């Protein structure tokens, strides 16, 4: 589906294969965990009726639908994502909303309409760029003068128990792949210094990062299903041999059961709310 020689081809392939299918299947569980953080971010973003919004990495459309309601009836939202799998879900959900456009596109390399948006937003969708400098330069150019940027991204892995606890189940069963700290992935923007450098280099002003701490609460039954598909352990399971996958699932169940209290799990999470304006 992706030209192997094109920028971001690995991420395009990843999100159009098993990963995209897993996120589509687990969309309701993903939303249940992320909606409190999205609500906080939209309160800070404060989209208004009549504004034009670009939703980057819109996935299955949850943030796009929320933005469309916020800017209705005269505003509009364009959601962009590299995953055809997730966009199919988003289009089904947005069928009744005339102010939504959904486009299969990579904001890193696609020519977006210049100076056309009041807001660029992303709910955990900007950490996967192979070339974030090029991506944020493109996003800067598509904003109108004084337009604003706002996005959520994860802070350090050690501050996010949903990652550390589930990965603990894999210790001794698989070799963890080595990757550079800033490589595309969930924690690529954990370092505030890097985020500021990227945005200032792309031409943004008034760059601000605010830590948002949140407790992710799930039933044990939901968590057992969810973490087999989503997050770092889900990625390992998709690559594992059948025997290793079975061992990983058993270890995950033991780890989650040991953490559960009265049939529930509560994991600490920590994200950045990043905001800036077009300079």
C-alpha positions as CSV (number, residue, x, y, z in Angstrom):
1,X,0.0,0.0,0.0
2,X,2.9,2.3,0.7
3,X,5.9,3.0,-1.6
4,X,8.8,1.5,0.4
5,X,11.0,4.3,-0.7
6,X,8.7,7.1,0.3
7,X,8.9,9.0,3.6
8,X,7.0,7.5,6.5
9,X,6.4,4.3,4.5
10,X,6.9,2.1,7.5
11,X,4.2,3.9,9.5
12,X,1.8,3.8,6.5
13,X,2.3,0.1,6.2
14,X,2.0,-0.5,9.9
15,X,-1.3,1.4,10.3
16,X,-2.9,-0.2,7.3
17,X,-2.2,-3.8,8.4
18,X,-2.9,-5.6,11.7
19,X,-2.3,-2.5,13.9
20,X,-5.0,-0.6,12.1
21,X,-7.4,-3.5,12.3
22,X,-6.7,-3.9,16.0
23,X,-7.3,-0.2,16.7
24,X,-10.6,-0.3,14.8
25,X,-11.8,-3.3,16.7
26,X,-10.8,-1.8,20.0
27,X,-12.1,1.7,19.2
28,X,-14.7,1.8,21.9
29,X,-12.2,0.8,24.6
30,X,-9.6,3.3,23.3
31,X,-12.2,6.1,23.5
32,X,-13.3,5.1,27.0
33,X,-9.7,5.5,28.2
34,X,-8.7,8.6,26.2
35,X,-12.0,10.6,26.3
36,X,-11.2,12.4,29.6
37,X,-7.8,13.6,28.2
38,X,-9.5,14.6,24.9
39,X,-12.1,16.6,26.8
40,X,-9.5,18.4,28.8
41,X,-7.6,19.2,25.6
42,X,-10.7,20.5,23.8
43,X,-11.5,22.7,26.8
44,X,-8.1,24.3,26.5
45,X,-8.3,24.5,22.7
46,X,-11.7,26.1,22.8
47,X,-12.8,25.6,19.2
48,X,-15.7,28.0,18.3
49,X,-18.6,27.9,15.8
50,X,-17.4,28.9,12.4
51,X,-13.8,27.8,12.7
52,X,-12.0,25.5,10.3
53,X,-10.1,22.7,11.9
54,X,-7.5,20.2,10.7
55,X,-7.5,16.9,12.8
56,X,-4.2,15.2,12.3
57,X,-4.0,11.4,12.7
58,X,-7.8,11.4,13.1
59,X,-8.0,7.6,13.2
60,X,-11.5,6.2,13.6
61,X,-12.9,9.7,13.9
62,X,-13.7,10.3,17.5
63,X,-11.8,13.6,17.8
64,X,-13.1,14.7,14.4
65,X,-16.7,14.2,15.4
66,X,-16.1,16.1,18.7
67,X,-14.5,19.0,16.8
68,X,-17.3,19.0,14.2
69,X,-19.9,19.4,16.9
70,X,-17.9,22.2,18.5
71,X,-17.6,24.3,15.3
72,X,-21.1,23.6,13.9
73,X,-23.1,24.8,12.2
74,X,-20.9,27.0,10.1
75,X,-17.4,25.6,10.9
76,X,-15.8,22.6,9.2
77,X,-13.3,19.9,10.1
78,X,-10.9,18.0,7.8
79,X,-9.6,14.8,9.3
80,X,-6.4,13.2,7.8
81,X,-4.9,9.9,8.5
82,X,-2.6,7.4,6.8
83,X,-4.8,4.4,7.8
84,X,-7.4,3.4,5.2
85,X,-8.7,0.9,7.7
86,X,-9.4,3.5,10.4
87,X,-10.7,6.0,7.9
88,X,-13.4,3.5,6.8
89,X,-14.7,3.5,10.4
90,X,-14.5,7.3,10.6
91,X,-16.5,7.7,7.4
92,X,-19.2,5.4,8.6
93,X,-19.5,7.4,11.8
94,X,-19.4,10.8,10.1
95,X,-22.0,10.0,7.4
96,X,-24.6,12.4,8.8
97,X,-22.2,15.3,9.4
98,X,-22.0,17.6,6.3
99,X,-19.2,19.7,7.9
100,X,-16.7,16.8,8.0
101,X,-14.2,15.8,5.3
102,X,-12.0,12.8,5.8
103,X,-8.9,12.4,3.7
104,X,-6.4,9.6,3.4
105,X,-3.2,11.6,3.6
106,X,0.1,11.9,5.4
107,X,0.5,15.4,6.8
108,X,4.3,15.0,6.5
109,X,4.3,14.8,2.8
110,X,0.9,15.8,1.5
111,X,0.4,19.3,0.2
112,X,-2.3,20.7,2.5
113,X,-4.3,23.8,1.6
114,X,-2.2,26.8,2.6
115,X,-3.5,29.3,5.3
116,X,-6.8,27.5,5.3
117,X,-7.3,26.4,9.0
118,X,-7.9,28.3,12.2
119,X,-6.9,25.3,14.3
120,X,-4.6,22.2,13.9
121,X,-5.4,19.5,16.5
122,X,-4.3,16.0,17.2
123,X,-5.3,13.4,19.8
124,X,-2.1,11.3,20.1
125,X,-1.6,11.3,16.4
126,X,1.5,13.3,15.8
127,X,4.2,11.1,17.4
128,X,4.6,8.8,14.4
129,X,6.1,11.1,11.8
130,X,9.4,9.8,10.3
131,X,10.4,13.5,9.7
132,X,8.6,15.6,12.3
133,X,10.5,18.8,11.2
134,X,8.9,18.5,7.7
135,X,5.5,17.6,9.2
136,X,5.3,20.6,11.6
137,X,6.5,22.9,8.9
138,X,3.7,21.7,6.7
139,X,1.2,22.1,9.5
140,X,2.4,25.6,10.2
141,X,1.9,26.6,6.6
142,X,-1.7,25.4,6.5
143,X,-2.7,27.6,9.4
144,X,-4.1,31.1,8.9
145,X,-2.2,34.0,10.6
146,X,-2.6,33.7,14.3
147,X,-4.0,30.2,13.9
148,X,-3.4,27.8,16.8
149,X,-1.9,24.4,17.2
150,X,-2.9,22.0,20.0
151,X,-2.1,18.3,20.4
152,X,-1.9,15.5,23.0
153,X,1.2,13.3,23.2
154,X,2.5,10.9,25.8
155,X,5.2,11.8,28.4
156,X,7.9,9.4,29.4
157,X,7.1,5.7,29.4
158,X,7.9,5.4,33.1
159,X,5.1,7.8,33.9
160,X,2.6,5.6,32.0
161,X,1.7,2.4,33.9
162,X,-0.4,1.2,31.0
163,X,2.9,0.7,29.1
164,X,5.2,-0.4,31.9
165,X,3.0,-2.9,33.7
166,X,1.9,-4.7,30.5
167,X,5.5,-4.8,29.2
168,X,6.6,-6.3,32.5
169,X,4.6,-9.4,31.5
170,X,6.9,-9.9,28.5
171,X,10.1,-9.9,30.4
172,X,12.1,-13.1,29.9
173,X,9.8,-14.1,27.0
174,X,10.9,-11.8,24.2
175,X,13.8,-9.6,23.4
176,X,12.6,-6.0,23.4
177,X,13.5,-4.2,20.2
178,X,16.0,-1.4,20.6
179,X,15.0,1.9,19.2
180,X,16.2,5.5,19.5
181,X,14.4,7.5,22.3
182,X,13.0,9.9,19.7
183,X,12.0,7.3,17.1
184,X,8.5,7.4,15.8
185,X,6.1,5.8,18.3
186,X,4.0,6.5,21.3
187,X,6.8,8.2,23.4
188,X,8.6,10.1,20.6
189,X,7.6,13.5,22.0
190,X,8.2,12.6,25.7
191,X,11.0,15.2,26.0
192,X,9.6,18.7,26.3
193,X,12.9,20.2,25.0
194,X,12.5,18.3,21.8
195,X,8.9,19.3,21.3
196,X,9.8,23.0,21.8
197,X,12.7,22.8,19.4
198,X,10.6,21.2,16.7
199,X,7.8,23.7,16.9
200,X,10.0,26.8,17.2
201,X,12.0,25.5,14.3
202,X,8.8,25.1,12.2
203,X,7.9,28.7,12.9
204,X,5.5,28.5,15.8
205,X,5.3,31.0,18.6
206,X,4.1,30.8,22.2
207,X,4.9,27.1,22.6
208,X,3.5,25.8,25.9
209,X,3.5,22.3,27.4
210,X,1.2,21.3,30.2
211,X,1.3,18.0,32.0
212,X,-2.0,16.2,32.2
213,X,-2.1,13.3,34.7
214,X,-4.9,10.8,34.5
215,X,-6.0,7.5,35.9
216,X,-7.1,4.9,33.4
217,X,-9.8,2.7,34.9
218,X,-11.0,-0.5,33.3
219,X,-12.6,-3.7,34.3
220,X,-10.2,-6.6,34.5
221,X,-12.1,-8.4,31.7
222,X,-11.8,-5.3,29.4
223,X,-8.1,-4.9,30.2
224,X,-7.3,-8.5,29.4
225,X,-8.8,-8.0,25.9
226,X,-7.5,-4.5,25.3
227,X,-3.8,-5.0,26.1
228,X,-3.6,-8.0,23.9
229,X,-4.2,-5.6,21.0
230,X,-3.3,-2.1,21.9
231,X,0.0,-0.6,23.2
232,X,3.5,-2.0,23.3
233,X,2.5,-5.5,24.3
234,X,-0.1,-5.6,21.5
235,X,2.6,-4.8,19.0
236,X,4.8,-7.6,20.4
237,X,2.0,-10.1,20.2
238,X,1.4,-9.3,16.5
239,X,5.0,-10.2,15.7
240,X,5.4,-13.2,18.0
241,X,5.3,-16.9,17.0
242,X,2.2,-18.8,18.1
243,X,4.0,-20.4,21.1
244,X,5.5,-17.2,22.3
245,X,2.2,-15.4,21.8
246,X,0.4,-17.9,24.0
247,X,3.0,-17.5,26.7
248,X,2.7,-13.7,26.5
249,X,-1.0,-13.8,26.8
250,X,-0.8,-16.1,29.9
251,X,1.8,-13.8,31.5
252,X,-0.4,-10.7,30.7
253,X,-3.4,-12.3,32.4
254,X,-1.3,-13.1,35.5
255,X,0.1,-9.6,35.7
256,X,-3.3,-7.9,35.3
257,X,-5.0,-10.2,37.8
258,X,-2.3,-9.5,40.3
259,X,-2.9,-5.7,39.9
260,X,-6.7,-5.8,40.0
261,X,-8.7,-4.6,42.9
262,X,-12.4,-5.7,43.1
263,X,-12.3,-6.6,39.5
264,X,-10.9,-3.2,38.3
265,X,-7.6,-1.9,37.2
266,X,-6.3,1.6,37.6
267,X,-3.2,2.7,35.7
268,X,-1.5,6.0,36.0
269,X,-0.9,7.9,32.8
270,X,0.7,11.2,31.9
271,X,0.5,13.2,28.7
272,X,1.5,16.6,27.4
273,X,-1.0,19.1,26.2
274,X,1.0,21.1,23.7
275,X,-0.2,24.5,22.3
276,X,1.3,27.1,20.0
277,X,0.3,29.7,17.5
278,X,1.4,30.4,14.0
279,X,4.2,32.9,14.1
